[in-house]
mmCIF file of C-alpha atoms and ligand atoms in Angstrom:
data_model
loop_
_atom_site.group_PDB
_atom_site.id
_atom_site.type_symbol
_atom_site.label_atom_id
_atom_site.label_comp_id
_atom_site.label_asym_id
_atom_site.label_seq_id
_atom_site.Cartn_x
_atom_site.Cartn_y
_atom_site.Cartn_z
ATOM 1 C CA UNK A 1069 -16.462 -16.997 10.547
ATOM 2 C CA UNK A 1070 -12.961 -15.202 9.027
ATOM 3 C CA UNK A 1071 -15.534 -12.615 6.981
ATOM 4 C CA UNK A 1072 -17.726 -9.951 8.928
ATOM 5 C CA UNK A 1073 -19.285 -7.218 8.639
ATOM 6 C CA UNK A 1074 -18.628 -3.569 9.671
ATOM 7 C CA UNK A 1075 -21.129 -3.055 12.235
ATOM 8 C CA UNK A 1076 -20.400 -2.560 16.332
ATOM 9 C CA UNK A 1077 -20.062 -4.931 17.699
ATOM 10 C CA UNK A 1078 -17.570 -6.522 15.083
ATOM 11 C CA UNK A 1079 -16.045 -3.746 15.623
ATOM 12 C CA UNK A 1080 -15.200 -4.269 19.432
ATOM 13 C CA UNK A 1081 -15.033 -8.272 19.159
ATOM 14 C CA UNK A 1082 -12.244 -6.670 15.685
ATOM 15 C CA UNK A 1083 -10.488 -5.059 18.537
ATOM 16 C CA UNK A 1084 -10.556 -7.102 21.949
ATOM 17 C CA UNK A 1085 -8.764 -9.776 19.255
ATOM 18 C CA UNK A 1086 -5.929 -7.774 17.854
ATOM 19 C CA UNK A 1087 -5.267 -6.659 22.189
ATOM 20 C CA UNK A 1088 -5.248 -10.138 22.756
ATOM 21 C CA UNK A 1089 -2.798 -10.432 20.112
ATOM 22 C CA UNK A 1090 -5.233 -11.602 17.468
ATOM 23 C CA UNK A 1091 -4.227 -11.022 12.308
ATOM 24 C CA UNK A 1092 -6.845 -9.342 12.119
ATOM 25 C CA UNK A 1093 -7.343 -7.973 7.886
ATOM 26 C CA UNK A 1094 -9.172 -4.678 8.608
ATOM 27 C CA UNK A 1095 -10.468 -2.595 5.292
ATOM 28 C CA UNK A 1096 -8.581 1.304 4.631
ATOM 29 C CA UNK A 1097 -8.860 4.009 2.334
ATOM 30 C CA UNK A 1098 -5.017 2.665 0.144
ATOM 31 C CA UNK A 1099 -5.903 -1.148 0.501
ATOM 32 C CA UNK A 1100 -6.702 -3.901 2.977
ATOM 33 C CA UNK A 1101 -4.587 -3.970 6.272
ATOM 34 C CA UNK A 1102 -2.921 -7.042 8.254
ATOM 35 C CA UNK A 1103 -3.085 -5.461 11.669
ATOM 36 C CA UNK A 1104 -1.798 -6.419 14.562
ATOM 37 C CA UNK A 1105 -0.818 -4.761 18.301
ATOM 38 C CA UNK A 1106 2.328 -3.251 17.864
ATOM 39 C CA UNK A 1107 3.603 -2.939 20.995
ATOM 40 C CA UNK A 1108 3.135 -7.033 20.708
ATOM 41 C CA UNK A 1109 6.055 -8.628 19.549
ATOM 42 C CA UNK A 1110 4.491 -11.656 19.166
ATOM 43 C CA UNK A 1111 1.682 -10.744 16.787
ATOM 44 C CA UNK A 1112 3.984 -8.602 15.051
ATOM 45 C CA UNK A 1113 5.763 -11.266 14.484
ATOM 46 C CA UNK A 1114 3.141 -13.678 13.420
ATOM 47 C CA UNK A 1115 2.921 -10.990 10.321
ATOM 48 C CA UNK A 1116 6.641 -11.388 9.582
ATOM 49 C CA UNK A 1117 5.989 -14.905 9.294
ATOM 50 C CA UNK A 1118 2.195 -14.629 7.858
ATOM 51 C CA UNK A 1119 3.076 -12.766 4.695
ATOM 52 C CA UNK A 1120 6.542 -14.475 4.542
ATOM 53 C CA UNK A 1121 7.915 -11.184 4.386
ATOM 54 C CA UNK A 1122 11.766 -10.157 4.766
ATOM 55 C CA UNK A 1123 12.009 -9.393 7.953
ATOM 56 C CA UNK A 1124 14.497 -6.948 7.780
ATOM 57 C CA UNK A 1125 10.968 -5.025 5.228
ATOM 58 C CA UNK A 1126 9.277 -2.293 8.653
ATOM 59 C CA UNK A 1127 5.747 -2.450 8.457
ATOM 60 C CA UNK A 1128 3.676 0.909 9.973
ATOM 61 C CA UNK A 1129 1.348 1.421 12.219
ATOM 62 C CA UNK A 1130 -1.604 2.228 12.211
ATOM 63 C CA UNK A 1131 -2.468 5.672 15.027
ATOM 64 C CA UNK A 1132 -6.916 6.706 15.440
ATOM 65 C CA UNK A 1133 -5.496 10.735 15.742
ATOM 66 C CA UNK A 1134 -2.530 12.683 14.069
ATOM 67 C CA UNK A 1135 -1.509 13.872 17.869
ATOM 68 C CA UNK A 1136 -1.008 9.885 19.025
ATOM 69 C CA UNK A 1137 0.825 9.395 15.891
ATOM 70 C CA UNK A 1138 3.244 12.403 15.826
ATOM 71 C CA UNK A 1139 4.119 11.696 19.886
ATOM 72 C CA UNK A 1140 5.326 7.789 18.752
ATOM 73 C CA UNK A 1141 8.377 9.853 16.546
ATOM 74 C CA UNK A 1142 10.196 12.927 17.683
ATOM 75 C CA UNK A 1143 9.229 15.303 15.004
ATOM 76 C CA UNK A 1144 9.139 17.603 13.182
ATOM 77 C CA UNK A 1145 7.994 21.103 11.522
ATOM 78 C CA UNK A 1146 7.785 19.082 9.216
ATOM 79 C CA UNK A 1147 6.104 16.751 10.004
ATOM 80 C CA UNK A 1148 3.310 18.374 12.102
ATOM 81 C CA UNK A 1149 2.910 20.546 8.972
ATOM 82 C CA UNK A 1150 2.069 17.789 6.681
ATOM 83 C CA UNK A 1151 0.333 15.753 9.359
ATOM 84 C CA UNK A 1152 -2.378 18.623 10.039
ATOM 85 C CA UNK A 1153 -2.408 19.024 6.032
ATOM 86 C CA UNK A 1154 -2.998 15.283 4.301
ATOM 87 C CA UNK A 1155 -3.627 13.155 7.924
ATOM 88 C CA UNK A 1156 -6.539 10.800 8.368
ATOM 89 C CA UNK A 1157 -5.492 10.313 4.984
ATOM 90 C CA UNK A 1158 -3.306 7.653 2.284
ATOM 91 C CA UNK A 1159 0.509 9.487 3.916
ATOM 92 C CA UNK A 1160 2.909 7.488 5.467
ATOM 93 C CA UNK A 1161 5.662 9.603 8.047
ATOM 94 C CA UNK A 1162 8.935 8.153 8.419
ATOM 95 C CA UNK A 1163 9.718 9.586 11.801
ATOM 96 C CA UNK A 1164 13.387 8.738 14.681
ATOM 97 C CA UNK A 1165 12.045 6.230 17.091
ATOM 98 C CA UNK A 1166 12.884 7.342 20.925
ATOM 99 C CA UNK A 1167 15.060 5.476 23.170
ATOM 100 C CA UNK A 1168 11.564 4.627 25.181
ATOM 101 C CA UNK A 1169 9.313 3.202 22.560
ATOM 102 C CA UNK A 1170 6.384 0.800 22.999
ATOM 103 C CA UNK A 1171 6.621 -0.070 19.246
ATOM 104 C CA UNK A 1172 7.997 -3.562 19.454
ATOM 105 C CA UNK A 1173 11.449 -3.350 17.420
ATOM 106 C CA UNK A 1174 10.631 -5.901 14.835
ATOM 107 C CA UNK A 1175 7.975 -4.185 12.874
ATOM 108 C CA UNK A 1176 11.233 -1.120 12.687
ATOM 109 C CA UNK A 1177 12.543 -4.465 11.926
ATOM 110 C CA UNK A 1178 15.561 -3.294 13.901
ATOM 111 C CA UNK A 1179 15.702 -0.147 13.440
ATOM 112 C CA UNK A 1180 16.001 3.405 14.701
ATOM 113 C CA UNK A 1181 12.956 5.054 11.989
ATOM 114 C CA UNK A 1182 8.856 3.953 12.628
ATOM 115 C CA UNK A 1183 6.981 4.648 10.261
ATOM 116 C CA UNK A 1184 3.259 6.531 10.867
ATOM 117 C CA UNK A 1185 -0.259 6.939 9.458
ATOM 118 C CA UNK A 1186 -3.623 7.152 10.038
ATOM 119 C CA UNK A 1187 -6.098 6.103 7.908
ATOM 120 C CA UNK A 1188 -8.649 8.247 7.144
ATOM 121 C CA UNK A 1189 -11.841 4.579 6.146
ATOM 122 C CA UNK A 1190 -14.325 5.165 9.002
ATOM 123 C CA UNK A 1191 -14.360 1.514 10.163
ATOM 124 C CA UNK A 1192 -9.917 1.784 10.558
ATOM 125 C CA UNK A 1193 -10.237 5.131 12.282
ATOM 126 C CA UNK A 1194 -13.354 3.292 14.904
ATOM 127 C CA UNK A 1195 -10.723 0.082 14.999
ATOM 128 C CA UNK A 1196 -7.713 2.275 16.512
ATOM 129 C CA UNK A 1197 -9.745 3.649 18.427
ATOM 130 C CA UNK A 1198 -10.897 0.678 20.294
ATOM 131 C CA UNK A 1199 -7.804 -0.610 20.829
ATOM 132 C CA UNK A 1200 -6.504 2.351 22.447
ATOM 133 C CA UNK A 1201 -2.981 1.372 20.952
ATOM 134 C CA UNK A 1202 -1.039 1.177 17.345
ATOM 135 C CA UNK A 1203 -2.055 -1.328 14.891
ATOM 136 C CA UNK A 1204 1.165 -2.626 12.344
ATOM 137 C CA UNK A 1205 -0.280 -2.912 9.512
ATOM 138 C CA UNK A 1206 1.393 -3.708 5.469
ATOM 139 C CA UNK A 1207 -1.580 -4.561 2.927
ATOM 140 C CA UNK A 1208 -2.225 -7.609 3.503
ATOM 141 C CA UNK A 1209 -0.829 -9.861 1.146
ATOM 142 C CA UNK A 1210 1.282 -12.106 0.671
ATOM 143 C CA UNK A 1211 5.137 -11.042 -0.034
ATOM 144 C CA UNK A 1212 6.094 -10.789 -3.543
ATOM 145 C CA UNK A 1213 1.926 -10.331 -4.221
ATOM 146 C CA UNK A 1214 -0.983 -7.695 -5.272
ATOM 147 C CA UNK A 1215 -1.580 -5.967 -2.509
ATOM 148 C CA UNK A 1216 -5.228 -6.869 -1.438
ATOM 149 C CA UNK A 1217 -8.379 -4.340 -2.503
ATOM 150 C CA UNK A 1218 -11.393 -6.708 -1.624
ATOM 151 C CA UNK A 1219 -11.760 -8.688 1.276
ATOM 152 C CA UNK A 1220 -11.775 -11.705 -1.199
ATOM 153 C CA UNK A 1221 -7.814 -10.806 -1.517
ATOM 154 C CA UNK A 1222 -7.229 -11.537 1.600
ATOM 155 C CA UNK A 1223 -9.446 -14.643 2.069
ATOM 156 C CA UNK A 1224 -7.814 -16.086 -0.934
ATOM 157 C CA UNK A 1225 -4.124 -14.461 0.193
ATOM 158 C CA UNK A 1226 -4.515 -14.820 4.102
ATOM 159 C CA UNK A 1227 -7.542 -16.154 4.579
ATOM 160 C CA UNK A 1228 -6.063 -18.823 6.393
ATOM 161 C CA UNK A 1229 -2.932 -16.727 8.970
ATOM 162 C CA UNK A 1230 -6.534 -14.057 9.873
ATOM 163 C CA UNK A 1231 -8.569 -14.084 13.003
ATOM 164 C CA UNK A 1232 -11.026 -11.494 11.422
ATOM 165 C CA UNK A 1233 -11.650 -9.590 8.949
ATOM 166 C CA UNK A 1234 -14.174 -7.086 8.470
ATOM 167 C CA UNK A 1235 -15.269 -6.291 5.263
ATOM 168 C CA UNK A 1236 -16.318 -2.867 4.522
ATOM 169 C CA UNK A 1237 -15.860 -3.559 0.381
ATOM 170 C CA UNK A 1238 -13.553 -2.280 -1.813
ATOM 171 C CA UNK A 1239 -10.470 0.185 -0.981
ATOM 172 C CA UNK A 1240 -10.898 3.599 -2.164
ATOM 173 C CA UNK A 1241 -7.437 4.463 -3.548
ATOM 174 C CA UNK A 1242 -6.536 0.902 -4.617
ATOM 175 C CA UNK A 1243 -3.113 1.756 -3.986
ATOM 176 C CA UNK A 1244 -1.367 2.153 -0.780
ATOM 177 C CA UNK A 1245 0.156 4.858 1.096
ATOM 178 C CA UNK A 1246 2.774 8.402 0.081
ATOM 179 C CA UNK A 1247 5.418 7.286 2.863
ATOM 180 C CA UNK A 1248 7.602 10.168 3.202
ATOM 181 C CA UNK A 1249 11.456 10.382 5.561
ATOM 182 C CA UNK A 1250 10.262 13.649 7.204
ATOM 183 C CA UNK A 1251 13.464 13.299 8.713
ATOM 184 C CA UNK A 1252 14.829 15.724 7.683
ATOM 185 C CA UNK A 1253 14.183 19.524 6.720
ATOM 186 C CA UNK A 1254 13.702 18.612 3.526
ATOM 187 C CA UNK A 1255 11.357 15.560 3.285
ATOM 188 C CA UNK A 1256 11.455 12.786 0.772
ATOM 189 C CA UNK A 1257 9.319 10.822 -1.480
ATOM 190 C CA UNK A 1258 10.079 7.330 -1.219
ATOM 191 C CA UNK A 1259 7.327 5.634 -1.596
ATOM 192 C CA UNK A 1260 4.739 7.083 -4.481
ATOM 193 C CA UNK A 1261 1.476 6.624 -3.237
ATOM 194 C CA UNK A 1262 -2.580 8.369 -3.593
ATOM 195 C CA UNK A 1263 -1.470 11.820 -2.390
ATOM 196 C CA UNK A 1264 1.268 12.852 -4.755
ATOM 197 C CA UNK A 1265 4.207 15.554 -4.296
ATOM 198 C CA UNK A 1266 2.038 18.038 -6.186
ATOM 199 C CA UNK A 1267 -0.531 17.761 -4.266
ATOM 200 C CA UNK A 1268 1.615 18.773 -1.109
ATOM 201 C CA UNK A 1269 4.037 21.419 -2.967
ATOM 202 C CA UNK A 1270 0.349 23.092 -3.682
ATOM 203 C CA UNK A 1271 -0.638 22.566 -0.330
ATOM 204 C CA UNK A 1272 1.564 23.043 1.849
ATOM 205 C CA UNK A 1273 4.327 24.726 0.246
ATOM 206 C CA UNK A 1274 6.660 21.727 0.755
ATOM 207 C CA UNK A 1275 8.589 20.689 -2.329
ATOM 208 C CA UNK A 1276 9.189 16.921 -1.189
ATOM 209 C CA UNK A 1277 13.093 15.457 -2.277
ATOM 210 C CA UNK A 1278 12.190 12.864 -4.905
ATOM 211 C CA UNK A 1279 14.062 9.988 -3.843
ATOM 212 C CA UNK A 1280 14.558 7.797 -7.447
ATOM 213 C CA UNK A 1281 15.228 9.920 -10.704
ATOM 214 C CA UNK A 1282 10.342 8.971 -11.207
ATOM 215 C CA UNK A 1283 11.606 8.279 -14.976
ATOM 216 C CA UNK A 1284 13.523 5.389 -13.641
ATOM 217 C CA UNK A 1285 10.328 3.673 -14.075
ATOM 218 C CA UNK A 1286 8.829 3.700 -16.850
ATOM 219 C CA UNK A 1287 12.377 2.182 -18.233
ATOM 220 C CA UNK A 1288 13.157 -1.629 -17.607
ATOM 221 C CA UNK A 1289 14.034 -1.635 -13.943
ATOM 222 C CA UNK A 1290 17.996 -2.756 -12.657
ATOM 223 C CA UNK A 1291 17.915 -6.349 -11.064
ATOM 224 C CA UNK A 1292 18.214 -5.100 -7.282
ATOM 225 C CA UNK A 1293 17.808 -1.500 -7.383
ATOM 226 C CA UNK A 1294 13.630 -1.906 -6.601
ATOM 227 C CA UNK A 1295 12.505 -5.213 -4.790
ATOM 228 C CA UNK A 1296 10.286 -6.962 -7.063
ATOM 229 C CA UNK A 1297 7.005 -6.537 -4.484
ATOM 230 C CA UNK A 1298 3.846 -6.480 -6.165
ATOM 231 C CA UNK A 1299 4.613 -9.397 -8.772
ATOM 232 C CA UNK A 1300 1.825 -11.134 -9.796
ATOM 233 C CA UNK A 1301 2.412 -14.847 -11.130
ATOM 234 C CA UNK A 1302 2.041 -14.123 -14.180
ATOM 235 C CA UNK A 1303 5.412 -12.600 -16.153
ATOM 236 C CA UNK A 1304 4.534 -8.087 -16.921
ATOM 237 C CA UNK A 1305 5.744 -6.059 -20.101
ATOM 238 C CA UNK A 1306 5.590 -2.192 -20.270
ATOM 239 C CA UNK A 1307 4.473 -0.082 -22.237
ATOM 240 C CA UNK A 1308 3.034 -2.721 -24.251
ATOM 241 C CA UNK A 1309 1.042 -1.556 -27.497
ATOM 242 C CA UNK A 1310 -0.719 -4.778 -29.133
ATOM 243 C CA UNK A 1311 -1.273 -8.815 -27.811
ATOM 244 C CA UNK A 1312 0.846 -11.150 -28.246
ATOM 245 C CA UNK A 1313 0.351 -14.546 -27.867
ATOM 246 C CA UNK A 1314 -1.022 -16.171 -25.012
ATOM 247 C CA UNK A 1315 -0.918 -12.572 -23.130
ATOM 248 C CA UNK A 1316 -3.387 -10.605 -20.827
ATOM 249 C CA UNK A 1317 -3.652 -7.125 -22.378
ATOM 250 C CA UNK A 1318 -4.524 -4.191 -19.769
ATOM 251 C CA UNK A 1319 -5.832 -1.544 -21.528
ATOM 252 C CA UNK A 1320 -5.984 2.358 -20.588
ATOM 253 C CA UNK A 1321 -8.433 4.560 -21.914
ATOM 254 C CA UNK A 1322 -9.750 4.264 -25.343
ATOM 255 C CA UNK A 1323 -7.429 2.660 -27.642
ATOM 256 C CA UNK A 1324 -5.782 3.743 -29.987
ATOM 257 C CA UNK A 1325 -5.213 1.407 -32.432
ATOM 258 C CA UNK A 1326 -8.848 -0.540 -32.544
ATOM 259 C CA UNK A 1327 -6.934 -3.913 -29.765
ATOM 260 C CA UNK A 1328 -10.160 -4.671 -27.891
ATOM 261 C CA UNK A 1329 -8.298 -4.916 -24.221
ATOM 262 C CA UNK A 1330 -8.766 -7.682 -22.565
ATOM 263 C CA UNK A 1331 -9.263 -5.132 -18.685
ATOM 264 C CA UNK A 1332 -9.099 -1.715 -19.003
ATOM 265 C CA UNK A 1333 -7.212 0.333 -16.716
ATOM 266 C CA UNK A 1334 -10.336 3.102 -17.156
ATOM 267 C CA UNK A 1335 -11.932 3.287 -20.891
ATOM 268 C CA UNK A 1336 -12.101 7.342 -19.879
ATOM 269 C CA UNK A 1337 -8.565 7.523 -19.054
ATOM 270 C CA UNK A 1338 -8.830 8.185 -15.418
ATOM 271 C CA UNK A 1339 -5.592 7.698 -13.803
ATOM 272 C CA UNK A 1340 -8.363 7.214 -10.106
ATOM 273 C CA UNK A 1341 -10.365 4.819 -11.832
ATOM 274 C CA UNK A 1342 -6.912 2.820 -12.868
ATOM 275 C CA UNK A 1343 -5.653 2.860 -9.781
ATOM 276 C CA UNK A 1344 -8.580 2.046 -8.400
ATOM 277 C CA UNK A 1345 -8.388 -0.840 -10.296
ATOM 278 C CA UNK A 1346 -5.054 -1.771 -10.216
ATOM 279 C CA UNK A 1347 -4.704 -4.515 -8.086
ATOM 280 C CA UNK A 1348 -8.530 -6.200 -8.557
ATOM 281 C CA UNK A 1349 -7.660 -6.403 -12.260
ATOM 282 C CA UNK A 1350 -3.770 -7.940 -11.632
ATOM 283 C CA UNK A 1351 -5.381 -10.691 -9.875
ATOM 284 C CA UNK A 1352 -8.085 -11.826 -11.931
ATOM 285 C CA UNK A 1353 -5.527 -11.449 -14.909
ATOM 286 C CA UNK A 1354 -3.449 -12.963 -12.798
ATOM 287 C CA UNK A 1355 -6.196 -15.933 -12.672
ATOM 288 C CA UNK A 1356 -6.445 -16.564 -15.486
ATOM 289 C CA UNK A 1357 -3.326 -18.819 -16.269
ATOM 290 C CA UNK A 1358 -2.363 -17.103 -19.227
ATOM 291 C CA UNK A 1359 2.188 -17.253 -19.781
ATOM 292 C CA UNK A 1360 1.964 -13.078 -19.653
ATOM 293 C CA UNK A 1361 0.170 -10.214 -18.727
ATOM 294 C CA UNK A 1362 0.550 -6.994 -21.266
ATOM 295 C CA UNK A 1363 0.008 -3.494 -19.765
ATOM 296 C CA UNK A 1364 -0.851 -0.338 -22.448
ATOM 297 C CA UNK A 1365 1.310 2.907 -21.831
ATOM 298 C CA UNK A 1366 -0.083 4.473 -19.119
ATOM 299 C CA UNK A 1367 1.198 8.765 -18.268
ATOM 300 C CA UNK A 1368 3.410 9.364 -16.758
ATOM 301 C CA UNK A 1369 1.448 12.881 -14.436
ATOM 302 C CA UNK A 1370 -0.749 12.975 -11.224
ATOM 303 C CA UNK A 1371 -1.087 9.578 -9.838
ATOM 304 C CA UNK A 1372 0.482 7.726 -13.156
ATOM 305 C CA UNK A 1373 3.988 7.980 -11.024
ATOM 306 C CA UNK A 1374 2.347 6.150 -8.625
ATOM 307 C CA UNK A 1375 0.702 3.693 -11.399
ATOM 308 C CA UNK A 1376 3.700 2.952 -12.874
ATOM 309 C CA UNK A 1377 5.446 2.487 -9.845
ATOM 310 C CA UNK A 1378 3.816 -0.455 -8.756
ATOM 311 C CA UNK A 1379 3.841 -2.118 -12.358
ATOM 312 C CA UNK A 1380 7.156 -1.829 -12.898
ATOM 313 C CA UNK A 1381 7.644 -3.343 -9.629
ATOM 314 C CA UNK A 1382 5.464 -6.515 -11.052
ATOM 315 C CA UNK A 1383 7.742 -6.952 -13.487
ATOM 316 C CA UNK A 1384 11.014 -6.333 -11.936
ATOM 317 C CA UNK A 1385 12.705 -10.209 -11.542
ATOM 318 C CA UNK A 1386 12.263 -11.402 -8.233
ATOM 319 C CA UNK A 1387 14.057 -11.129 -5.642
ATOM 320 C CA UNK A 1388 12.257 -13.602 -2.558
HETATM 321 O O1 LIG B 65 -2.059 1.379 1.850
HETATM 322 C C1 LIG B 65 -0.785 1.505 3.362
HETATM 323 O O2 LIG B 65 0.183 2.137 3.433
HETATM 324 C C2 LIG B 65 -1.397 -0.167 3.795
HETATM 325 C C3 LIG B 65 -2.599 0.275 4.720
HETATM 326 C C4 LIG B 65 -2.374 -0.953 5.114
HETATM 327 O O3 LIG B 65 -2.025 1.398 4.937
HETATM 328 N N1 LIG B 65 0.240 0.085 3.987
HETATM 329 C C5 LIG B 65 1.377 -0.560 3.271
HETATM 330 O O4 LIG B 65 2.185 -1.004 4.292
HETATM 331 O O5 LIG B 65 0.892 -0.244 2.151
HETATM 332 P P1 LIG B 65 3.194 -2.229 3.975
HETATM 333 O O6 LIG B 65 4.064 -2.673 4.631
HETATM 334 O O7 LIG B 65 2.454 -3.389 2.555
HETATM 335 O O8 LIG B 65 4.023 -1.452 3.305
HETATM 336 C C6 LIG B 65 5.285 -0.181 4.149
HETATM 337 C C7 LIG B 65 6.475 0.138 3.254
HETATM 338 C C8 LIG B 65 6.872 -0.843 3.208
HETATM 339 O O9 LIG B 65 7.949 -0.407 1.863
HETATM 340 C C9 LIG B 65 8.568 -0.557 3.258
HETATM 341 O O10 LIG B 65 9.098 -0.594 3.122
HETATM 342 C C10 LIG B 65 8.489 0.819 4.381
HETATM 343 O O11 LIG B 65 6.523 1.450 3.919
HETATM 344 N N2 LIG B 65 8.383 0.829 5.530
HETATM 345 C C11 LIG B 65 8.009 0.502 6.749
HETATM 346 N N3 LIG B 65 7.948 1.185 7.437
HETATM 347 C C12 LIG B 65 9.590 2.093 7.670
HETATM 348 C C13 LIG B 65 10.919 3.263 8.126
HETATM 349 N N4 LIG B 65 11.120 2.440 9.030
HETATM 350 N N5 LIG B 65 11.809 3.180 7.110
HETATM 351 C C14 LIG B 65 11.857 3.090 5.527
HETATM 352 N N6 LIG B 65 9.956 2.818 5.498
HETATM 353 C C15 LIG B 65 9.603 1.768 5.628
HETATM 354 MG MG1 LIG B 66 2.607 -3.978 1.470
#
């Protein structure tokens, strides 16, 4: 049996499976991750192979405590401050990797940095504590396809590559963690996610440097600038006010034009709801096999930044 409910027996079996070099997909509060022991190079290599992921794309190591996570990198005041404020939670920190790190080089794609995160999902934390070692977990989808927010997405995309899939139901946020490069005094936002720069500034006083102009996300993306990483099969059209022939139209909020969308990210124009629905709707829309997928405009504020970032990547030309 591949898919397992969350209970003590199955968590124990999953931990043993990871320790033995297996691949276990598990839920986090963001998306499902495809886990492997970060210290086991063969297991980590199986992840790249399963995802058919370009090897230069490094992986996030997951830990059951902030203390364990921070000690895996060269920590500093900013990292400690962010960790205390937002872990466990949907935030990944990039730190300098110590020379004697036990985490396999493949997880850092040969680089000298390490990505660390403490997820807040109780099953993920339980599993990580049982494994008692860092677990790398990219989103549990084949490279270049949509991230999985339900166990069935993992079954469909990567079922053949998983030794076990833990089914924790739909993920709470449905969008991947906020990634912050913490190697310098002023941390840099690398990937927008559920935790917004404003929340970070309000709670810690830390003003992130934004690595690329965020308004770029609402414009056409130049090829090569942003990798096509979240692409459905069908081409995606952004900021669409109308529905063209043979298109799936994905709305946001009440229709202004009377046009009835095929799907709505959130009837109430709630960005949190939209983020949690985004990948499930993209999966469903893509499965209908139409010529294209059109998205209604989504405001560039709060979580809208992360949503626009994801769908503009879906619209970017494929580079794989
Ligand atoms: O929410 C999440 O972060 C999920 C769950 C499973 O934890 N994981 C996830 O992993 O989204 P993945 O591999 O799909 O995305 C990781 C992102 C990639 O954009 C990768 O390039 C970046 O983090 N990343 C990982 N290690 C890095 C490093 N050392 N330096 C810079 N970026 C890094
Ligand atoms: Mg991913």
